[in-house]
mmCIF file of C-alpha atoms and ligand atoms in Angstrom:
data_model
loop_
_atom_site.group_PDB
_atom_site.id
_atom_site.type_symbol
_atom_site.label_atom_id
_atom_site.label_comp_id
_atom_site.label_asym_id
_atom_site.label_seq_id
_atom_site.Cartn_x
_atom_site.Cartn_y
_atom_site.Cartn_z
ATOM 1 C CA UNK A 1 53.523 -19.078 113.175
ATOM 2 C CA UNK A 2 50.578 -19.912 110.946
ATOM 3 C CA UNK A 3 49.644 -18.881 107.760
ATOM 4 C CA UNK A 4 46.325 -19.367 105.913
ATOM 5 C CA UNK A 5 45.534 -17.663 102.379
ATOM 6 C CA UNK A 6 41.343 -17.441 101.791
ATOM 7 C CA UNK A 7 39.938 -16.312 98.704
ATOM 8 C CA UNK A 8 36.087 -14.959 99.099
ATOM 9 C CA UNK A 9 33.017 -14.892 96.988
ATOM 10 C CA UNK A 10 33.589 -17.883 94.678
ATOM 11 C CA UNK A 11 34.969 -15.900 91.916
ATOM 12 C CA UNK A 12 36.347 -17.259 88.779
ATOM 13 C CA UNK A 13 39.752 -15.985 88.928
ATOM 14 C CA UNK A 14 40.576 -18.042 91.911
ATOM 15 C CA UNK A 15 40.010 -21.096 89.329
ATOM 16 C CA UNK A 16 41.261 -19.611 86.527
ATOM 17 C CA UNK A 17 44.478 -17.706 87.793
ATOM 18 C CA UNK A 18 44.527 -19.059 90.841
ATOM 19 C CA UNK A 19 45.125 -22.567 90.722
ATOM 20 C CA UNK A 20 47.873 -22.631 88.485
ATOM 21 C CA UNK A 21 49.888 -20.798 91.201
ATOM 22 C CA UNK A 22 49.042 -22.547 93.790
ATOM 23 C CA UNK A 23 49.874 -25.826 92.060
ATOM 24 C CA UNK A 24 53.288 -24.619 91.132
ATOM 25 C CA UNK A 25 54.147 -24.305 94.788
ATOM 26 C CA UNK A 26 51.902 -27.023 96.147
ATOM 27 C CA UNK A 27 50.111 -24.639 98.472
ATOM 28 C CA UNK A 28 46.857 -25.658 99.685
ATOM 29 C CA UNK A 29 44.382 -22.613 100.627
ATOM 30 C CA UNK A 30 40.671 -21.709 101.373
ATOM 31 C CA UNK A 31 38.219 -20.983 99.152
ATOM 32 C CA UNK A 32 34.981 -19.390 101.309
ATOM 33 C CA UNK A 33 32.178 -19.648 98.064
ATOM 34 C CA UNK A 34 28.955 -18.371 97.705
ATOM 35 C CA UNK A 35 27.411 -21.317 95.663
ATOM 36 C CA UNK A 36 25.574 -20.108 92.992
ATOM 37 C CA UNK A 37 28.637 -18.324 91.560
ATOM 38 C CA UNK A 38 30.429 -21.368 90.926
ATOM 39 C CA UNK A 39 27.502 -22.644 88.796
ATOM 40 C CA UNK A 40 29.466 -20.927 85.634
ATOM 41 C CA UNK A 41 32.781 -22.837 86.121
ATOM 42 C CA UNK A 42 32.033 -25.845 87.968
ATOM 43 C CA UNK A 43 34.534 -28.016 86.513
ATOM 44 C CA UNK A 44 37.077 -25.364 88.017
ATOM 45 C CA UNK A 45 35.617 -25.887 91.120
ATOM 46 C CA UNK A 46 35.864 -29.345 90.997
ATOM 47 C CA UNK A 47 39.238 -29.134 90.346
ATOM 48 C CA UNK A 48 40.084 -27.003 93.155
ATOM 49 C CA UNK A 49 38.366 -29.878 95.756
ATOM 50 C CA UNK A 50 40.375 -32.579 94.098
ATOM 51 C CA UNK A 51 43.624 -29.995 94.329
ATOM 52 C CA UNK A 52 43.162 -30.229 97.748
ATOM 53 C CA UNK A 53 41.865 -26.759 98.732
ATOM 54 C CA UNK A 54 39.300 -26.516 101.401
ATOM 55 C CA UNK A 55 35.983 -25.251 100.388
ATOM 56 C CA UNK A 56 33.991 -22.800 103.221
ATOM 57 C CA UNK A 57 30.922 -21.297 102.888
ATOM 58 C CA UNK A 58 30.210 -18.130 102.459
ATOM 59 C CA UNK A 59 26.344 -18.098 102.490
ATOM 60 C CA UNK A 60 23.770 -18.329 100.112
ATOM 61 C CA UNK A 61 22.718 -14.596 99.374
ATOM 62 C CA UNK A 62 26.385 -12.699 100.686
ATOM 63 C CA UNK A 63 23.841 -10.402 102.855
ATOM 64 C CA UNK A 64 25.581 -7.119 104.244
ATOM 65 C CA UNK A 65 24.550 -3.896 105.154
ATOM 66 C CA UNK A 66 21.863 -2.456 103.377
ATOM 67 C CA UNK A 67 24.694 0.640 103.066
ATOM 68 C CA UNK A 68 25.985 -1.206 100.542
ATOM 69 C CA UNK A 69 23.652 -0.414 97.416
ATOM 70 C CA UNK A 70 23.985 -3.964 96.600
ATOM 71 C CA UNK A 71 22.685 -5.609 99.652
ATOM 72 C CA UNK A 72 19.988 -3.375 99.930
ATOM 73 C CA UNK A 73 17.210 -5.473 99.377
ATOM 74 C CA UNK A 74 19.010 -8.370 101.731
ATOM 75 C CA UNK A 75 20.472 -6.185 104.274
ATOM 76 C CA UNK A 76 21.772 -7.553 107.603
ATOM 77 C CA UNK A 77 19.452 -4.657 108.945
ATOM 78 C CA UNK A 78 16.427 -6.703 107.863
ATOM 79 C CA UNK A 79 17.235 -10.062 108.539
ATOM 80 C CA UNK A 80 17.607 -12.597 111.698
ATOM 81 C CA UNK A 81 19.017 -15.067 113.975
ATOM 82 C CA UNK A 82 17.193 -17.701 111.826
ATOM 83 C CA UNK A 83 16.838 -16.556 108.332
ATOM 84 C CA UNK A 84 20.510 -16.389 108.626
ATOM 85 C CA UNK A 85 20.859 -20.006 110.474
ATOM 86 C CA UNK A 86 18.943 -21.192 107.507
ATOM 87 C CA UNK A 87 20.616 -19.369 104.460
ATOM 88 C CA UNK A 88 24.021 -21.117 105.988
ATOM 89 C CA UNK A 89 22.513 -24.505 106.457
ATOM 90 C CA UNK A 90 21.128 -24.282 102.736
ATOM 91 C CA UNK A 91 23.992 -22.973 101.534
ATOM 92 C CA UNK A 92 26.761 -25.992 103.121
ATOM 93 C CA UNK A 93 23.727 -28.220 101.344
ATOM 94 C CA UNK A 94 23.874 -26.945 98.116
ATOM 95 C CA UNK A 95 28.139 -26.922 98.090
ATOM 96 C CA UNK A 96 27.803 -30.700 99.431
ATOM 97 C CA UNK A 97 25.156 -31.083 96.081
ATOM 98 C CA UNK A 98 27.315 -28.983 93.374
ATOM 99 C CA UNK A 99 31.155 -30.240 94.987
ATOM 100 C CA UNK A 100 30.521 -33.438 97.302
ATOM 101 C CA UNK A 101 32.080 -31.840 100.050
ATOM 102 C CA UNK A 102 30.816 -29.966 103.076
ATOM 103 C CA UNK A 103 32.152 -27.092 104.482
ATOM 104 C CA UNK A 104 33.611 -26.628 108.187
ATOM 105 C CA UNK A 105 34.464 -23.416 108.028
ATOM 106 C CA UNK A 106 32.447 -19.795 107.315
ATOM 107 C CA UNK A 107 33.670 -16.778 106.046
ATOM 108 C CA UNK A 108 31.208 -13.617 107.052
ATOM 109 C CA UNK A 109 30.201 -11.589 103.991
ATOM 110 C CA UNK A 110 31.549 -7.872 103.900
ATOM 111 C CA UNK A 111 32.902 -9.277 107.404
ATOM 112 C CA UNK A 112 29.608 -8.229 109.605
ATOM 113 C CA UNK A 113 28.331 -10.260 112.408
ATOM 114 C CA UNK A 114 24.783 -8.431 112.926
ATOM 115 C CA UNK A 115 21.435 -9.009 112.444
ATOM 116 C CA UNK A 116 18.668 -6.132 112.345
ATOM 117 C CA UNK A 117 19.272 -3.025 113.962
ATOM 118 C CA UNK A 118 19.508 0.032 117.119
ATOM 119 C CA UNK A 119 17.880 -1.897 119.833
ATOM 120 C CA UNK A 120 17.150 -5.213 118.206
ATOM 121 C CA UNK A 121 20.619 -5.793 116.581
ATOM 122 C CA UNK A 122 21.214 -9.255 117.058
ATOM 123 C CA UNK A 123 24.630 -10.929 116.668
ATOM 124 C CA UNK A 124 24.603 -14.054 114.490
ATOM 125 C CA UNK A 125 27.801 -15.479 115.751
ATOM 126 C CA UNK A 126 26.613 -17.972 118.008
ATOM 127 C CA UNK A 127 24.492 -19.675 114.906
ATOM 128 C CA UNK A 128 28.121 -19.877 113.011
ATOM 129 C CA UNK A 129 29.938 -20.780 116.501
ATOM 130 C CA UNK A 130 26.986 -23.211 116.220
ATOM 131 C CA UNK A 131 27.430 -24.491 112.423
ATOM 132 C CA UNK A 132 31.348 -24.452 112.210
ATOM 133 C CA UNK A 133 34.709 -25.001 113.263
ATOM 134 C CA UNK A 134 35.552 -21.313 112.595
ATOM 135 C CA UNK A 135 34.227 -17.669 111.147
ATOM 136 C CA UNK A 136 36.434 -15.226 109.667
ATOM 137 C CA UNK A 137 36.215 -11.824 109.381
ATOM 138 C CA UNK A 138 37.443 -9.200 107.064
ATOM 139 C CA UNK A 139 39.263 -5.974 106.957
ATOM 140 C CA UNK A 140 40.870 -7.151 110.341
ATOM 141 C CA UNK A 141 44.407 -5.468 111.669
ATOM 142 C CA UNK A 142 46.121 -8.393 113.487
ATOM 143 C CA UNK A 143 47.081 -12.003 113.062
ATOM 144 C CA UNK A 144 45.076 -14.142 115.379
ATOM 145 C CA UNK A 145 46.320 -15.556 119.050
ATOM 146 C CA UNK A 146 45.689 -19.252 119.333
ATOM 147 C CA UNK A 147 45.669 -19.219 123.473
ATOM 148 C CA UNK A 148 43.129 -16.593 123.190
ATOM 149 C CA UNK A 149 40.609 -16.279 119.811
ATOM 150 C CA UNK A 150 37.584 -17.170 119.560
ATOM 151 C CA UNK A 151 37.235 -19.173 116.249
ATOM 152 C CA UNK A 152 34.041 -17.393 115.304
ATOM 153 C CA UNK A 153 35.271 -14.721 115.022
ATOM 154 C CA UNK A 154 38.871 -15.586 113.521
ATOM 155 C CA UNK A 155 40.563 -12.123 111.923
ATOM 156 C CA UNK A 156 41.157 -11.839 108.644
ATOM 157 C CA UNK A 157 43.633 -9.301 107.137
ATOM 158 C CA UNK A 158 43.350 -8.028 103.152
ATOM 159 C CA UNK A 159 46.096 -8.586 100.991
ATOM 160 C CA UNK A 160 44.418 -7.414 97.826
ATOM 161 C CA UNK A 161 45.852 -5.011 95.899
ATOM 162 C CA UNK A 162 49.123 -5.528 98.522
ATOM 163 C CA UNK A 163 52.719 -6.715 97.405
ATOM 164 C CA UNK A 164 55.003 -8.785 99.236
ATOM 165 C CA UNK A 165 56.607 -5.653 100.805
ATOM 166 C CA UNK A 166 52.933 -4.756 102.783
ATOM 167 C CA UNK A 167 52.279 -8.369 103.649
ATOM 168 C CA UNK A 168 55.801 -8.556 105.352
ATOM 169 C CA UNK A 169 55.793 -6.699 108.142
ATOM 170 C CA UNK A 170 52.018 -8.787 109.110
ATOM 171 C CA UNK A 171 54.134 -12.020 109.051
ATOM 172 C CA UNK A 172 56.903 -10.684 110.802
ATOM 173 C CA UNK A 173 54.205 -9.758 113.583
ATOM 174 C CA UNK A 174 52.874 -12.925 113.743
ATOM 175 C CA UNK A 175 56.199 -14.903 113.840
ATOM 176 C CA UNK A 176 57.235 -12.917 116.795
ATOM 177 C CA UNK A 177 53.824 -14.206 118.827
ATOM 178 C CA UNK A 178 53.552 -17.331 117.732
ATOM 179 C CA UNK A 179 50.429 -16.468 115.982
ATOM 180 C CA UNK A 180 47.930 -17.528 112.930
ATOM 181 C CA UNK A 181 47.636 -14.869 110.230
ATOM 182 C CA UNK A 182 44.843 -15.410 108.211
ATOM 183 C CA UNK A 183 45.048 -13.578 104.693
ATOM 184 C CA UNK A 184 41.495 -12.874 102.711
ATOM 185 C CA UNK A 185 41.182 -11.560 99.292
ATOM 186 C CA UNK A 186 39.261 -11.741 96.215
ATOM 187 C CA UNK A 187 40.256 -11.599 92.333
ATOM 188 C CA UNK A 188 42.859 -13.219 91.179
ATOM 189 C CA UNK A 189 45.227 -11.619 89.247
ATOM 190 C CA UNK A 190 47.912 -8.876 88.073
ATOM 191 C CA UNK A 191 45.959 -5.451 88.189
ATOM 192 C CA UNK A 192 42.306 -3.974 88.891
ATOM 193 C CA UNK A 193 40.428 -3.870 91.940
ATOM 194 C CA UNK A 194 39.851 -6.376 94.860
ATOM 195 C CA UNK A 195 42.731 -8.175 93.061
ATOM 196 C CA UNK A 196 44.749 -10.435 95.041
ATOM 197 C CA UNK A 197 48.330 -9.928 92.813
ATOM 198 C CA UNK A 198 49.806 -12.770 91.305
ATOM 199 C CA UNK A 199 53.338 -11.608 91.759
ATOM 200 C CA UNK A 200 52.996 -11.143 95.297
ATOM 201 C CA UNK A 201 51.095 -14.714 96.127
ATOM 202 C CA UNK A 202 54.383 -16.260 94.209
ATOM 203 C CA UNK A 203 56.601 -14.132 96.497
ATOM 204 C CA UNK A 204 54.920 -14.946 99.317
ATOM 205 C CA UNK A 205 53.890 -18.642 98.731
ATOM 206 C CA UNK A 206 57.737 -19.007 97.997
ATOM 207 C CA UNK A 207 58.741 -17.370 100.850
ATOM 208 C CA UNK A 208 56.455 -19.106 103.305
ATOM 209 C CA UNK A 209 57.496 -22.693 101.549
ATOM 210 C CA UNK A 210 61.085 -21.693 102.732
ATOM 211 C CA UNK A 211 62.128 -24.354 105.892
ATOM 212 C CA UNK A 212 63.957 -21.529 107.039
ATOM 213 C CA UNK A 213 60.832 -18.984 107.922
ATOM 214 C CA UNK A 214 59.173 -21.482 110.463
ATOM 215 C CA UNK A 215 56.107 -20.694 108.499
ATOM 216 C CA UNK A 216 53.102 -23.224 108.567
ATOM 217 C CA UNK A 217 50.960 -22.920 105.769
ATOM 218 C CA UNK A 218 47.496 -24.416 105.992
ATOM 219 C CA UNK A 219 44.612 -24.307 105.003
ATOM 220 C CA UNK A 220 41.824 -22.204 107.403
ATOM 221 C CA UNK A 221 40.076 -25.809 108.756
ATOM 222 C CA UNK A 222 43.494 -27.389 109.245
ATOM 223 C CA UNK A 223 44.564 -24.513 111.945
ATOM 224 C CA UNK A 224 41.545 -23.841 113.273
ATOM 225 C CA UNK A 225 41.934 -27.387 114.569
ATOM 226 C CA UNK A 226 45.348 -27.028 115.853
ATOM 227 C CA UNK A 227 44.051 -23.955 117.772
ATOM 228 C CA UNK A 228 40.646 -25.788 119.130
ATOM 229 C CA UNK A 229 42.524 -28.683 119.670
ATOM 230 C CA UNK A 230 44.797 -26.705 121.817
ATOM 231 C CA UNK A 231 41.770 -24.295 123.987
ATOM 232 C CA UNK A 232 40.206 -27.925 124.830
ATOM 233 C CA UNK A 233 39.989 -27.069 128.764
HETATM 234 ZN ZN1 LIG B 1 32.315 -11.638 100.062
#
């Protein structure tokens, strides 16, 4: 099986708490940023891209439903096909300015696909099918099935707030297919909300480093081209 660990939203815990743990067990993950939230703590973010971690993107504006109060004035219900083709292309341009590298991989804010709405919903997964290697999604139930996915719309399952004991019986899944779990969370650290825990990524980072498991850990990039690599006809 595969395992990937992504980290969402650019936020500063995932430089400040987070690297330190992933140095100590030379884990390489993703990071999907928004760029203008790594702006305070660039030198953080720097550090991540010479660490090794793979920077995605994870557009410009983070547009969602306008449900959510605060995507209201950029809700997915109001946008399009292009505005959205354009906020991604801007946004791997201004990662490429602030970090010199350019991301392959998108993750989709609040993990929706859609564009406008009833009648005229549009889907903008063929613009990220389009722009990258892979998309993944969010709030997903199952590990991903590299004969079958589609990498634009890669799962990905939330381990925030979870401890080793709920991410367990997700890898155990997985190992028994063969398949590529892709973990997403957000904060970094040991309590509050949206709060990927410390004490479990040690757990878990040590467990999957374990020869014994059969676990490969990589980042989202490096298994989505195992899995392309593999669905070439
Ligand atoms: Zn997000």
């Amino acid at each position: 099986m595969a395992l990937s660990l992504s980290f969402d939203d650019g936020r500063e815990s995932q430089v400040t708490q987070g690297l330190p743990v992933f140095a100590r067990h030379g884990a390489k993950v993703t990071l999907f940023v928004v760029p203008s939230a790594m702006e305070r703590r660039l030198e953080g973010w720097k550090q991540a891209v010479a660490a090794g971690h793979e920077i995605g993107n994870h557009s410009l504006t983070h547009s969602c439903s306008g449900n959510f109060p605060f995507s209201r004035q950029k809700a997915l219900e109001d946008s399009t096909v292009a505005r959205m083709r354009e906020e991604l292309v801007a946004a791997n341009a201004r990662i490429a300015e602030l970090l010199g590298v350019t991301p392959r991989t998108f993750a989709y804010p609040c993990g929706q696909t859609f564009v406008g709405r009833g009648r005229n919903t549009q889907s903008y997964v063929p613009v990220v099918a389009e722009l990258f290697l892979a998309g993944r999604g969010w709030m997903d139930e199952a590990p991903n099935d590299p004969a079958f996915i589609d990498l634009a719309q890669t799962t990905g399952v939330e381990m925030d707030g979870k401890d080793l004991a709920a991410i367990r019986p997700l890898l155990d899944d997985a190992r028994k297919t063969g398949a590529w779990l892709v973990l997403a969370g957000h904060e970094i650290g040991t309590d509050g909300r949206q709060t990927t825990r410390i004490a479990m990524l040690d757990e878990l980072l040590a467990y999957a480093k374990d020869p014994a498991q059969g676990i490969w850990l990589a980042t989202v990039a490096e298994a989505a081209d195992v899995v392309a690599r593999r669905q070439k006809p």
